[in-house]
PDB file of C-alpha atoms in Angstrom:
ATOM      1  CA  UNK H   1       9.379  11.052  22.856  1.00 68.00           C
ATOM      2  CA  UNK H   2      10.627   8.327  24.875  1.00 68.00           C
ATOM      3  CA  UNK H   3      11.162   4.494  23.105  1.00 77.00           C
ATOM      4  CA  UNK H   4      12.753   1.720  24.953  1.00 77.00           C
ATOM      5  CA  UNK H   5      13.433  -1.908  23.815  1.00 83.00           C
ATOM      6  CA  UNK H   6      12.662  -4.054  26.411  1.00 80.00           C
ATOM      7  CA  UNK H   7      11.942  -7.152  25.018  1.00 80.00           C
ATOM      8  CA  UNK H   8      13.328  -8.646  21.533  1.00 88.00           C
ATOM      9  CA  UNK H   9      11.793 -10.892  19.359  1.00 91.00           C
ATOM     10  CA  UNK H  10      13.047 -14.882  19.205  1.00 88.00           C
ATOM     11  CA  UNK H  11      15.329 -15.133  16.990  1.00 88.00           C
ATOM     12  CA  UNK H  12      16.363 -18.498  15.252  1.00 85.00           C
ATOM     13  CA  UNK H  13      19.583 -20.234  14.775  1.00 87.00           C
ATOM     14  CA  UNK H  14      18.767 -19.598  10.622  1.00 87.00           C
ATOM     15  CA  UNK H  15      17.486 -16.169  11.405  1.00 90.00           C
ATOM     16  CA  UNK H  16      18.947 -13.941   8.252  1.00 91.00           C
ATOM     17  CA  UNK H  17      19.189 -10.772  10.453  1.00 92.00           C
ATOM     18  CA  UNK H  18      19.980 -11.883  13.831  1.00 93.00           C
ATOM     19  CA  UNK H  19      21.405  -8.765  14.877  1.00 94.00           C
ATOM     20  CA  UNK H  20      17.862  -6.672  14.710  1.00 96.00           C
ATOM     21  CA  UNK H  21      15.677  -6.932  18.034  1.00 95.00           C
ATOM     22  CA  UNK H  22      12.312  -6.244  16.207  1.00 96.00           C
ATOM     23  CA  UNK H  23      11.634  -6.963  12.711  1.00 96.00           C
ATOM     24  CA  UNK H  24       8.299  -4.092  11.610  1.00 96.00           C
ATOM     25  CA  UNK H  25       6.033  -4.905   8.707  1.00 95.00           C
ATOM     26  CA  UNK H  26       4.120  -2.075   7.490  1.00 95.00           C
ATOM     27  CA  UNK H  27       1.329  -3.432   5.255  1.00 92.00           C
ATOM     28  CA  UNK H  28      -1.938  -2.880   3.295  1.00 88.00           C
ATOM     29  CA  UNK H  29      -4.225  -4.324   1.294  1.00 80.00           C
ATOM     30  CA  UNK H  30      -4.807  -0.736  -0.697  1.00 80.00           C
ATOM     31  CA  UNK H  31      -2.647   0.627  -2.463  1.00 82.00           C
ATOM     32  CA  UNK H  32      -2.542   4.646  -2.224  1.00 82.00           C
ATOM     33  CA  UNK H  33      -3.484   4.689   1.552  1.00 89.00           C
ATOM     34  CA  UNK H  34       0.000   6.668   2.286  1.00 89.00           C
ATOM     35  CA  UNK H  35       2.083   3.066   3.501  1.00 92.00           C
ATOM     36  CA  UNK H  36       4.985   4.511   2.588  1.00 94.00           C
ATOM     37  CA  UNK H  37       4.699   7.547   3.830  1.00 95.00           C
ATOM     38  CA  UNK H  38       3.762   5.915   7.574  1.00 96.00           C
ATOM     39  CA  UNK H  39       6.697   3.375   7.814  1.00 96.00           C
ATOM     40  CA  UNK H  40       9.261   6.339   6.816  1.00 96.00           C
ATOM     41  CA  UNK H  41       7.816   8.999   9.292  1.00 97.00           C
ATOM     42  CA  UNK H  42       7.654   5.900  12.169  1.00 97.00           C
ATOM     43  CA  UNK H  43      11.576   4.838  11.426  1.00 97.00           C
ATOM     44  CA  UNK H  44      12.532   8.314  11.729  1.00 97.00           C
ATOM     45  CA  UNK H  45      10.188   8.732  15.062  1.00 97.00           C
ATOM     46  CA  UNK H  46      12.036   5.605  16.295  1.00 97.00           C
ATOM     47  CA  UNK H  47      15.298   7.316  15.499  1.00 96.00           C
ATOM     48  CA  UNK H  48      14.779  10.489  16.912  1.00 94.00           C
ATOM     49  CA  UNK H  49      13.790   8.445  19.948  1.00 94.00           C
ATOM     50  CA  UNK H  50      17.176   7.448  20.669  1.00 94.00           C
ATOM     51  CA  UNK H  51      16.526   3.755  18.603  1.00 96.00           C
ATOM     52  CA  UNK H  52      18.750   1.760  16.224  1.00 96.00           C
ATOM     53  CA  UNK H  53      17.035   2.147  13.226  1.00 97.00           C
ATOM     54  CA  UNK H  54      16.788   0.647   9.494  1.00 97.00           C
ATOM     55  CA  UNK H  55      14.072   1.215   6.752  1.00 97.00           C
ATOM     56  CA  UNK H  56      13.867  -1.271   3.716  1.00 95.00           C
ATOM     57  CA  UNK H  57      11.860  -1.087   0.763  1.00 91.00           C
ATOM     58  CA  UNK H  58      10.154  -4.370   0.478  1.00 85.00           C
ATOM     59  CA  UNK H  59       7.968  -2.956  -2.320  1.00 81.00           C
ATOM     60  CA  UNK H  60       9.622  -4.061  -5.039  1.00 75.00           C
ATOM     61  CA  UNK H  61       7.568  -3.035  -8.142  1.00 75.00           C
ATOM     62  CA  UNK H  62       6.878   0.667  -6.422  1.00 75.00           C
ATOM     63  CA  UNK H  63      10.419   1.839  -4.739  1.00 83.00           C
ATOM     64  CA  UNK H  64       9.404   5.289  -3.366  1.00 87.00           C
ATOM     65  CA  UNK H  65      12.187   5.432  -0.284  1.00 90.00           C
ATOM     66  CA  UNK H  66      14.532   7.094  -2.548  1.00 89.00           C
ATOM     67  CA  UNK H  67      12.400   9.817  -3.153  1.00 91.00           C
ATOM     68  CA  UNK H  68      11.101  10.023   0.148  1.00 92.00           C
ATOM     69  CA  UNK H  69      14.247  10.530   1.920  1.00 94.00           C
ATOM     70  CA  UNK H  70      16.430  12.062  -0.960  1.00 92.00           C
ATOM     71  CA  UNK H  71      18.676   9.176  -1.471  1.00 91.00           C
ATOM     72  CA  UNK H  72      20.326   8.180  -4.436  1.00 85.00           C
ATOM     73  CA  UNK H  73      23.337   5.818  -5.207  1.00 84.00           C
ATOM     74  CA  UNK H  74      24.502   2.601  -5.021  1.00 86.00           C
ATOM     75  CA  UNK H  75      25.652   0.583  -2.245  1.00 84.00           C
ATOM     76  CA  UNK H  76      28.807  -0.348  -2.028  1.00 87.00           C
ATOM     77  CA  UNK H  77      30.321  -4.030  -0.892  1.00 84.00           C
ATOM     78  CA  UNK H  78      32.017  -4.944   2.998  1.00 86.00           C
ATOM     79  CA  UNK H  79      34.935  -6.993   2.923  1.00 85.00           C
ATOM     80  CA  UNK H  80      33.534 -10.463   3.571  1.00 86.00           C
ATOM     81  CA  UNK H  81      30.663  -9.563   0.520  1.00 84.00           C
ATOM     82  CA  UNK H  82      27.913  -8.364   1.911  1.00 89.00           C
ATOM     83  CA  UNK H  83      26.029  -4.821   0.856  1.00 90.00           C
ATOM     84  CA  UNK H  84      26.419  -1.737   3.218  1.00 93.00           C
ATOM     85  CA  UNK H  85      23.698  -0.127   3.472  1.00 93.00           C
ATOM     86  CA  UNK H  86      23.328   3.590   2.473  1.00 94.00           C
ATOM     87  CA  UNK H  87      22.572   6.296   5.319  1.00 95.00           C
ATOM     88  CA  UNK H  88      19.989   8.900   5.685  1.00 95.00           C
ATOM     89  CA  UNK H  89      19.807  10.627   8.903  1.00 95.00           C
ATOM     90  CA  UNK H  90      20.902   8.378  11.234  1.00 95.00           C
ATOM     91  CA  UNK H  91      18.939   5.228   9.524  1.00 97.00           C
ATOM     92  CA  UNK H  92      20.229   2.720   7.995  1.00 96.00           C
ATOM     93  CA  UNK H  93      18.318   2.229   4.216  1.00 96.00           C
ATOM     94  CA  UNK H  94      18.338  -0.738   1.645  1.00 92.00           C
ATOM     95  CA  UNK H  95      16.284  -0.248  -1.386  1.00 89.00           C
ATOM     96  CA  UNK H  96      15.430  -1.868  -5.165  1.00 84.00           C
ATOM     97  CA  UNK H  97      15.725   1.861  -6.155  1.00 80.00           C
ATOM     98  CA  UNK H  98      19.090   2.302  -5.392  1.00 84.00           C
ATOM     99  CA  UNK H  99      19.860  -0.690  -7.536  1.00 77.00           C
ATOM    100  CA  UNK H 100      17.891   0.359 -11.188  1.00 71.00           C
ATOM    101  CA  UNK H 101      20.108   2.274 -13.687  1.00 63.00           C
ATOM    102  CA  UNK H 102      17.312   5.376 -13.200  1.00 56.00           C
ATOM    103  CA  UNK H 103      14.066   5.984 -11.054  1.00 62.00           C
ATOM    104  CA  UNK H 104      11.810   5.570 -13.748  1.00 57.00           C
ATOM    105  CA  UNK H 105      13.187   1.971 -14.611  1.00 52.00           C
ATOM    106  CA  UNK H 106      10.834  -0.626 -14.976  1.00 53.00           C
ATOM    107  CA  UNK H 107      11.281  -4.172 -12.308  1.00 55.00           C
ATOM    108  CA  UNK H 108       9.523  -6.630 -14.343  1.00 51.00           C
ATOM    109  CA  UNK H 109      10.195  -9.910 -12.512  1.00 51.00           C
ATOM    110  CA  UNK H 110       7.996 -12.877 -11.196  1.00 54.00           C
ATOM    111  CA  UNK H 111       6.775 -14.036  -7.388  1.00 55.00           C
ATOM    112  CA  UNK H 112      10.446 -16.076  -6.888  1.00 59.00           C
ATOM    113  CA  UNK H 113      12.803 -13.372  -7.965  1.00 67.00           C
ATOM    114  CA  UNK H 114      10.955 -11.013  -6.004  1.00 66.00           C
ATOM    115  CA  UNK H 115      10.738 -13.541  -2.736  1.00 70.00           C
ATOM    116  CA  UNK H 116      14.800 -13.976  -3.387  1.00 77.00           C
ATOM    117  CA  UNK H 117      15.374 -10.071  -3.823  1.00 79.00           C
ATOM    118  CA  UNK H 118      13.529  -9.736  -0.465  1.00 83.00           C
ATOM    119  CA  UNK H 119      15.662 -12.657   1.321  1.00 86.00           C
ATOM    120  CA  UNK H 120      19.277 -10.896  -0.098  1.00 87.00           C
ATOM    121  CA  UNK H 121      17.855  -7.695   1.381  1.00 88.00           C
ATOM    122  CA  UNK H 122      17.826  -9.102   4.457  1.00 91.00           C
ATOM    123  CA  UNK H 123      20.580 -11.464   4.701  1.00 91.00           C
ATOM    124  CA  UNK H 124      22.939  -9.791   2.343  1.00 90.00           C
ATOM    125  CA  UNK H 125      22.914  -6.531   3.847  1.00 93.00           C
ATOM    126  CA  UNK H 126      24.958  -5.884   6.566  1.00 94.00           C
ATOM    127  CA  UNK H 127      22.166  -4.139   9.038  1.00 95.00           C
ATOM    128  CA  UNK H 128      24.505  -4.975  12.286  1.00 94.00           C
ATOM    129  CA  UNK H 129      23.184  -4.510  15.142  1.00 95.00           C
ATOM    130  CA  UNK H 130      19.653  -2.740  15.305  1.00 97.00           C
ATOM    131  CA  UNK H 131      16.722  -2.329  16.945  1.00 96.00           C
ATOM    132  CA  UNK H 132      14.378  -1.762  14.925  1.00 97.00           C
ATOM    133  CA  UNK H 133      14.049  -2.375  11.163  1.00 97.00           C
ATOM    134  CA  UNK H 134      11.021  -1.117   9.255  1.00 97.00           C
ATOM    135  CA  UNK H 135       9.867  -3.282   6.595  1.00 95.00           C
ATOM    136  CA  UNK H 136       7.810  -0.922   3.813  1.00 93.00           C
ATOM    137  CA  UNK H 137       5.665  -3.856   2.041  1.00 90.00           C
ATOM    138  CA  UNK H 138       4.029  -3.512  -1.177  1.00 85.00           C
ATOM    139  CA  UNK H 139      -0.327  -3.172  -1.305  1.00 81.00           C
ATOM    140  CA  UNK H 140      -1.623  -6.838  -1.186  1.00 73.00           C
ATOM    141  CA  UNK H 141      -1.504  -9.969   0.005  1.00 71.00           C
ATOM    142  CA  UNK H 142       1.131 -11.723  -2.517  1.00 68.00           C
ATOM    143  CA  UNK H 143       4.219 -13.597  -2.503  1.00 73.00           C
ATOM    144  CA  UNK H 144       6.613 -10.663  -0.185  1.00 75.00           C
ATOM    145  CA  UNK H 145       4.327 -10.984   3.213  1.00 75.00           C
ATOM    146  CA  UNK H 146       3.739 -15.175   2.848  1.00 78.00           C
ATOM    147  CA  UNK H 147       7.949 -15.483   2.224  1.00 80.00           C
ATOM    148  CA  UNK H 148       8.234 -13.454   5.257  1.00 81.00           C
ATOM    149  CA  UNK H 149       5.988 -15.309   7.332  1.00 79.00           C
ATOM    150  CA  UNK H 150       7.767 -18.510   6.042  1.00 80.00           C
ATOM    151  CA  UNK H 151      11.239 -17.425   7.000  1.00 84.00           C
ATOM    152  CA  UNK H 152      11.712 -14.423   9.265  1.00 89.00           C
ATOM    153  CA  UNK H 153       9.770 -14.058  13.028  1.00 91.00           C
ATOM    154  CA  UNK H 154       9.130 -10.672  13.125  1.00 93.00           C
ATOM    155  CA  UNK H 155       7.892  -8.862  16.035  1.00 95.00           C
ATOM    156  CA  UNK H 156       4.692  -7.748  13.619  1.00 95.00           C
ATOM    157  CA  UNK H 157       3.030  -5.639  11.467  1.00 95.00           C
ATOM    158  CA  UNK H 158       1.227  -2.400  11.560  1.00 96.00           C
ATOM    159  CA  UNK H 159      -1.763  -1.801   9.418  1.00 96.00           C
ATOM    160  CA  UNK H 160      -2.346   1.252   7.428  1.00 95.00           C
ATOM    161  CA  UNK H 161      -5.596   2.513   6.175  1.00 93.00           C
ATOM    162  CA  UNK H 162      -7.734   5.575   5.094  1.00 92.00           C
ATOM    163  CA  UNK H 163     -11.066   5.991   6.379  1.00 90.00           C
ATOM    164  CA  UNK H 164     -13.253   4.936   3.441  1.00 88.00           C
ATOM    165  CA  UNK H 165     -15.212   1.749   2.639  1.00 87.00           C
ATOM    166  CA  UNK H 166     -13.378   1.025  -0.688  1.00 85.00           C
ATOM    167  CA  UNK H 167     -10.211   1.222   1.500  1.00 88.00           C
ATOM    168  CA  UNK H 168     -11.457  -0.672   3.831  1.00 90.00           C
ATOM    169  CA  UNK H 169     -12.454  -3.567   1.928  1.00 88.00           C
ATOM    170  CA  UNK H 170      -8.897  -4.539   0.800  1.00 90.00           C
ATOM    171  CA  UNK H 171      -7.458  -3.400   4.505  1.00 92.00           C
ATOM    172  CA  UNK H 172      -9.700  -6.487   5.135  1.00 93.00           C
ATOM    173  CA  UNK H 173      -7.970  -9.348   3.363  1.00 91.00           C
ATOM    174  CA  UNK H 174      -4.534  -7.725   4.736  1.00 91.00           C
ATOM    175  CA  UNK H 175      -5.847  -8.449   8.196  1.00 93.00           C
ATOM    176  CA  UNK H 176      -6.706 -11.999   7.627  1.00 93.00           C
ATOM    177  CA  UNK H 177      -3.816 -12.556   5.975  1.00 91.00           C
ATOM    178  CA  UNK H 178      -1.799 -11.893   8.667  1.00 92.00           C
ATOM    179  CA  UNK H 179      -4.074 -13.751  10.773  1.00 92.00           C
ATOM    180  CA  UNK H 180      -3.444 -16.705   8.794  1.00 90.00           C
ATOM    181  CA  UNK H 181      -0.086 -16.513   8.221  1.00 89.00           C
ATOM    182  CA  UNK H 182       0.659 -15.963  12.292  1.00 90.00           C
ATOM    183  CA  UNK H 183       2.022 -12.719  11.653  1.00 92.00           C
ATOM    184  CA  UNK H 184       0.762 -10.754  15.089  1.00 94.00           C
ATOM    185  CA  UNK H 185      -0.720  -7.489  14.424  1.00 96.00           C
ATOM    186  CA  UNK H 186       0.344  -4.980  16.275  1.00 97.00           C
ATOM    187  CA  UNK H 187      -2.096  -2.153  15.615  1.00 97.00           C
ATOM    188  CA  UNK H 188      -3.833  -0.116  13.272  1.00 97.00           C
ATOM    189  CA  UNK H 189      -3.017   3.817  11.731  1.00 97.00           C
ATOM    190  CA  UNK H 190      -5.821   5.492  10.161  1.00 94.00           C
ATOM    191  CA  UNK H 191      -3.760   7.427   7.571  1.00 92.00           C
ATOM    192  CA  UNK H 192      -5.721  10.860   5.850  1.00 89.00           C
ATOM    193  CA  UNK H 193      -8.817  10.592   8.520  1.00 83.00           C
ATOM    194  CA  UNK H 194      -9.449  14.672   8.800  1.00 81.00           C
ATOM    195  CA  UNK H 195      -8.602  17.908   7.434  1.00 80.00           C
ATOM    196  CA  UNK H 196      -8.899  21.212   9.390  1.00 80.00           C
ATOM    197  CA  UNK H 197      -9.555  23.907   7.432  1.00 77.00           C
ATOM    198  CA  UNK H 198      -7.355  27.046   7.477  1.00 74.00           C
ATOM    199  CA  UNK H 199     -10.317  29.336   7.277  1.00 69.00           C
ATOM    200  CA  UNK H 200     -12.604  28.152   9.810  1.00 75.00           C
ATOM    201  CA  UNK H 201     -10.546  25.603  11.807  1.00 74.00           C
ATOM    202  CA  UNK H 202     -13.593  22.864  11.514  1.00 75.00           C
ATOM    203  CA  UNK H 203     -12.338  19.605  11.338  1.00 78.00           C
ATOM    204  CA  UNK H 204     -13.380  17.750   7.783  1.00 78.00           C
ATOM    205  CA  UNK H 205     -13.259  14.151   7.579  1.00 78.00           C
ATOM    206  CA  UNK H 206     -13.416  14.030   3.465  1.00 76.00           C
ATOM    207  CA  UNK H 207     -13.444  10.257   3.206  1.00 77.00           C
ATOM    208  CA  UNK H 208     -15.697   9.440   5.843  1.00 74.00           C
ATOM    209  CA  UNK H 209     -15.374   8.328   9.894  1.00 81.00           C
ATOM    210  CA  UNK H 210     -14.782   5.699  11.894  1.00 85.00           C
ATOM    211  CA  UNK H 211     -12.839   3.465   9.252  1.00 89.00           C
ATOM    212  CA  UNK H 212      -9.943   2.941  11.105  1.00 91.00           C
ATOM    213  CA  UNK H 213     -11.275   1.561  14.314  1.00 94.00           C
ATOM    214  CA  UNK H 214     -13.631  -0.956  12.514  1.00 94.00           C
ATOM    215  CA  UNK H 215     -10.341  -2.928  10.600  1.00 94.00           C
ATOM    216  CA  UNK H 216      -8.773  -2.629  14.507  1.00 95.00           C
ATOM    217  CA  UNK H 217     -11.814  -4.092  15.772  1.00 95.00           C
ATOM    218  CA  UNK H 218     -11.600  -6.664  13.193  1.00 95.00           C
ATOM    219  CA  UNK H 219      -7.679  -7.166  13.687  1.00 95.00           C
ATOM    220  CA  UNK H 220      -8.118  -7.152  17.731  1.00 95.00           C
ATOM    221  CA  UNK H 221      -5.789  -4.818  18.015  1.00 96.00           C
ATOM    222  CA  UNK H 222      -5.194  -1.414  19.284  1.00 96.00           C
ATOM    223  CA  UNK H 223      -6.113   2.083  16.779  1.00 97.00           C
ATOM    224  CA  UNK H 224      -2.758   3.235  17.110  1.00 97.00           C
ATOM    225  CA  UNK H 225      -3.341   6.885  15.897  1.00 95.00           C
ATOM    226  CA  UNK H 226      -5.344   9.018  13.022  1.00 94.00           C
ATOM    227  CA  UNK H 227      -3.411  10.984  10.935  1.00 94.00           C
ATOM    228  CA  UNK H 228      -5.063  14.030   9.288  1.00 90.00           C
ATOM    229  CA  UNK H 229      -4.606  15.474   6.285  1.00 90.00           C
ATOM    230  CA  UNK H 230      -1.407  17.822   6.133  1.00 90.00           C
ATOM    231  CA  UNK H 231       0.334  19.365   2.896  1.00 90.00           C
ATOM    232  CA  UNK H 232       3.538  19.793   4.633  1.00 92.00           C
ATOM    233  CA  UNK H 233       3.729  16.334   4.595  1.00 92.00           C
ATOM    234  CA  UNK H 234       3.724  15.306   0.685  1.00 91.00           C
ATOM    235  CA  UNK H 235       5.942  18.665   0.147  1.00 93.00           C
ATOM    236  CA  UNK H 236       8.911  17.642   2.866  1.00 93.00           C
ATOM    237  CA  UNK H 237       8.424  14.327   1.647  1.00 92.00           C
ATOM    238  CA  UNK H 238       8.667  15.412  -1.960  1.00 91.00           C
ATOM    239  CA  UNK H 239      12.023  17.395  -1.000  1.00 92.00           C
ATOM    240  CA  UNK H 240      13.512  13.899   0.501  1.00 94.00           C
ATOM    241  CA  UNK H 241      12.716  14.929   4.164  1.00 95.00           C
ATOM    242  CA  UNK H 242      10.323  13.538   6.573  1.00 95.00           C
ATOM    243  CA  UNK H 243       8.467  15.363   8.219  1.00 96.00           C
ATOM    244  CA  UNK H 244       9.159  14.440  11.618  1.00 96.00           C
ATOM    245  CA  UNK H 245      12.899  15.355  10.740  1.00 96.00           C
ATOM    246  CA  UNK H 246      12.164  18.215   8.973  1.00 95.00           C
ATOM    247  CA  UNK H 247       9.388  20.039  11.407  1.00 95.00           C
ATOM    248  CA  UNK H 248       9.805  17.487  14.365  1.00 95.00           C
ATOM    249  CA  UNK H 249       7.772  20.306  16.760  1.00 95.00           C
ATOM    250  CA  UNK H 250       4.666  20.148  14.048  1.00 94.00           C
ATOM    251  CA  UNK H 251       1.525  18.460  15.023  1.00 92.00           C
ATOM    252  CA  UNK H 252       1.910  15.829  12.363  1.00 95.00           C
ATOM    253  CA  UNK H 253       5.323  14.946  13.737  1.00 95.00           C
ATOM    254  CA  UNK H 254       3.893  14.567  16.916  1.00 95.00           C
ATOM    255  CA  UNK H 255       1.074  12.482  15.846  1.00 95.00           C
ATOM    256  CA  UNK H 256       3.682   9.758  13.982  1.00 97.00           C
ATOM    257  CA  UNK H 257       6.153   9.870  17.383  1.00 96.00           C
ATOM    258  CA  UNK H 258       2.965   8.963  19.416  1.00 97.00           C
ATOM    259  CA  UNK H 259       2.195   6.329  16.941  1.00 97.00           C
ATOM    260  CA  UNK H 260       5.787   5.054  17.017  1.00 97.00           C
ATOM    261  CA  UNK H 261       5.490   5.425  20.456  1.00 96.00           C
ATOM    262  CA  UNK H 262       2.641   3.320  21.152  1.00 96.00           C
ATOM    263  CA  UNK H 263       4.086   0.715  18.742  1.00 97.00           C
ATOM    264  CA  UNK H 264       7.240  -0.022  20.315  1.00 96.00           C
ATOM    265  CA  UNK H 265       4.847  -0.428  23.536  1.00 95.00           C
ATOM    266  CA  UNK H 266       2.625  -2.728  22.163  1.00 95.00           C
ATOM    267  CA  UNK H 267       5.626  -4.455  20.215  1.00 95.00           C
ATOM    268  CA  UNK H 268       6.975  -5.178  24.156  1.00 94.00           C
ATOM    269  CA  UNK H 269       4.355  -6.363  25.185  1.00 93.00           C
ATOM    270  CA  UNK H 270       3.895  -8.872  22.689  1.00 93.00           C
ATOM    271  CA  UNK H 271       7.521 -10.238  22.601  1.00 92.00           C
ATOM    272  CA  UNK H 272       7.017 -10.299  26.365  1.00 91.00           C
ATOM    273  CA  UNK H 273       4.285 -12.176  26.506  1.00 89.00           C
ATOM    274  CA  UNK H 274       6.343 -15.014  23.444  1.00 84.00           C
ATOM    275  CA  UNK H 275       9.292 -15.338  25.554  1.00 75.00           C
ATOM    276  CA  UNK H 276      10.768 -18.474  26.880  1.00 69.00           C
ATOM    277  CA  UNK H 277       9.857 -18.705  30.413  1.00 58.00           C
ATOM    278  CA  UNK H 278      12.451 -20.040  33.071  1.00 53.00           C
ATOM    279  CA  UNK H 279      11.683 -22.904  35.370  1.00 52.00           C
ATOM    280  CA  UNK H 280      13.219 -24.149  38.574  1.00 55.00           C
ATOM    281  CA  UNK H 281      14.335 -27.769  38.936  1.00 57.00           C
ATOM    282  CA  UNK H 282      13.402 -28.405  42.918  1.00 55.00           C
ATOM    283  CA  UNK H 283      13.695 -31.823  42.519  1.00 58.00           C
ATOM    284  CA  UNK H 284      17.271 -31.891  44.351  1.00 59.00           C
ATOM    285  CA  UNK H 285      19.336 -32.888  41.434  1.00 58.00           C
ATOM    286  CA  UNK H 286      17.649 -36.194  40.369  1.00 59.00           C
ATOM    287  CA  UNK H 287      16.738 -34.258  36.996  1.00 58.00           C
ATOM    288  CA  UNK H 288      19.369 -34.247  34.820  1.00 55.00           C
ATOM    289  CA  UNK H 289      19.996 -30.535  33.918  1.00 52.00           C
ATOM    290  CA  UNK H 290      20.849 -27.054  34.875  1.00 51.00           C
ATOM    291  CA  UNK H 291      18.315 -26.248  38.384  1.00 52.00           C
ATOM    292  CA  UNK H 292      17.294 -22.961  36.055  1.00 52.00           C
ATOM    293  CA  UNK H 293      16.154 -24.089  32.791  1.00 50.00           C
ATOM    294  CA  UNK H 294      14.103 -23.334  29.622  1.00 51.00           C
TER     295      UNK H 294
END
């Protein structure tokens, strides 16, 4: 797997993590649909591709990074007062989690302490220099994706969903969220779309076809990848390993590193196509600035 950063996002004078090149929202309108589970295996397929890499769990009600990548503890302070980040694997990982006296704690708080949780998550921590950082967002459309589109530019958001209609119809509202909000999309995963059976090696697609390309369609952007149905994934990711660490020559791997491959293409692309472009000043110095200029 080969992943390149070619182009980085703009990043404002206010920007609270100016040191990341691509900020990655990983969202859904349904909960269930195996978010989670996507932006971890992606941030470890960006990893393992030779990428700067940090994972934080913007899903504040439903931590589940902790478990997912067998991380537990509490982060500790730098000198000038910002939280370090813990470490799993090479990424860098912030979490509500590893804040709660236990894992079944309860976070009962309101839309602003949530929006000001997220905002010391990503100011407050001290990311450094990255270049990616994976956003896991909770199911919905609620207060967490509108404060980010208020005060981060990310590069985008991916959009997770399983193949079936009652899926589907909150994927929806996601989608147009984003679209209002000016948050580009930058494709779609189809999460749980098959399962081969061991006996007979047919492929079964137990929730229905076809689901994921129709909320691309609908997004205008690119089917990124299906993912089928695999045990080895909940049991690695019940033991607190990925499974594109833990079996990175498995299938499934491969299908997330071609997903995070195609991504970080699109992802390009886009912050390509958003850049400043430079102009030339021929006027032979009767315009008062630089003769290359913004």
């Amino acid at each position: 797997m080969s992943v390149t950063v070619e182009a980085a996002r703009e990043i404002a004078h206010d920007d609270p993590c100016p040191g990341v090149n691509n900020i990655i929202l990983v969202v859904s309108g349904k909960g269930g649909v195996g978010k989670s589970t996507v932006a971890t295996n992606i941030a470890m397929a960006l990893k393992r591709g030779g990428q700067r890499v940090g994972l934080l769990d913007a899903d504040m009600y439903g931590p589940s990074i902790p478990t997912m990548l067998g991380v537990m503890g509490r982060p500790t302070a730098t000198e000038d007062g910002k939280m370090r980040p813990l470490e799993r694997f090479g990424v860098k990982l912030m979490s509500l989690g590893f804040l709660l006296e236990s894992d079944k704690a309860a976070v009962i708080w309101r839309g602003p302490m949530l929006q000001g949780a997220l905002m010391q998550f990503l100011k407050d921590v001290e990311w450094g220099e990255l270049d990616y950082l994976v956003l896991d967002l909770p199911p919905g459309t609620g207060d967490i994706a509108i404060t980010l589109a208020q005060r981060v530019r990310t590069t985008g958001a991916i959009v997770v969903t399983t193949p079936q209609e009652v899926a589907l119809a909150d994927v929806y509202k996601s989608v147009a969220m984003l679209k209002k909000v000016e948050i580009p999309i930058l494709g779609v995963v189809e999460n749980e779309s098959y399962f081969v059976c061991d006996g007979c090696e047919k492929r079964h697609e137990i929730f229905g076809a076809g689901g994921g390309q129709k909320v691309a369609d609908f997004a205008e952007a690119p089917l990124l990848g299906q993912l089928p149905m695999d045990p080895a994934v909940r049991e690695w990711s019940d033991a607190g390993t990925p499974i594109v660490q833990a079996a990175p020559q498995s299938a499934i791997a491969g299908a997330f590193c071609k997903i995070a491959e195609r991504m970080a293409e699109r992802a390009n692309v886009l912050n390509a196509a958003r850049a400043p472009k430079l102009t030339i000043d021929r006027s032979g110095g009767k315009n008062r600035h630089l003769p290359i200029a913004r």
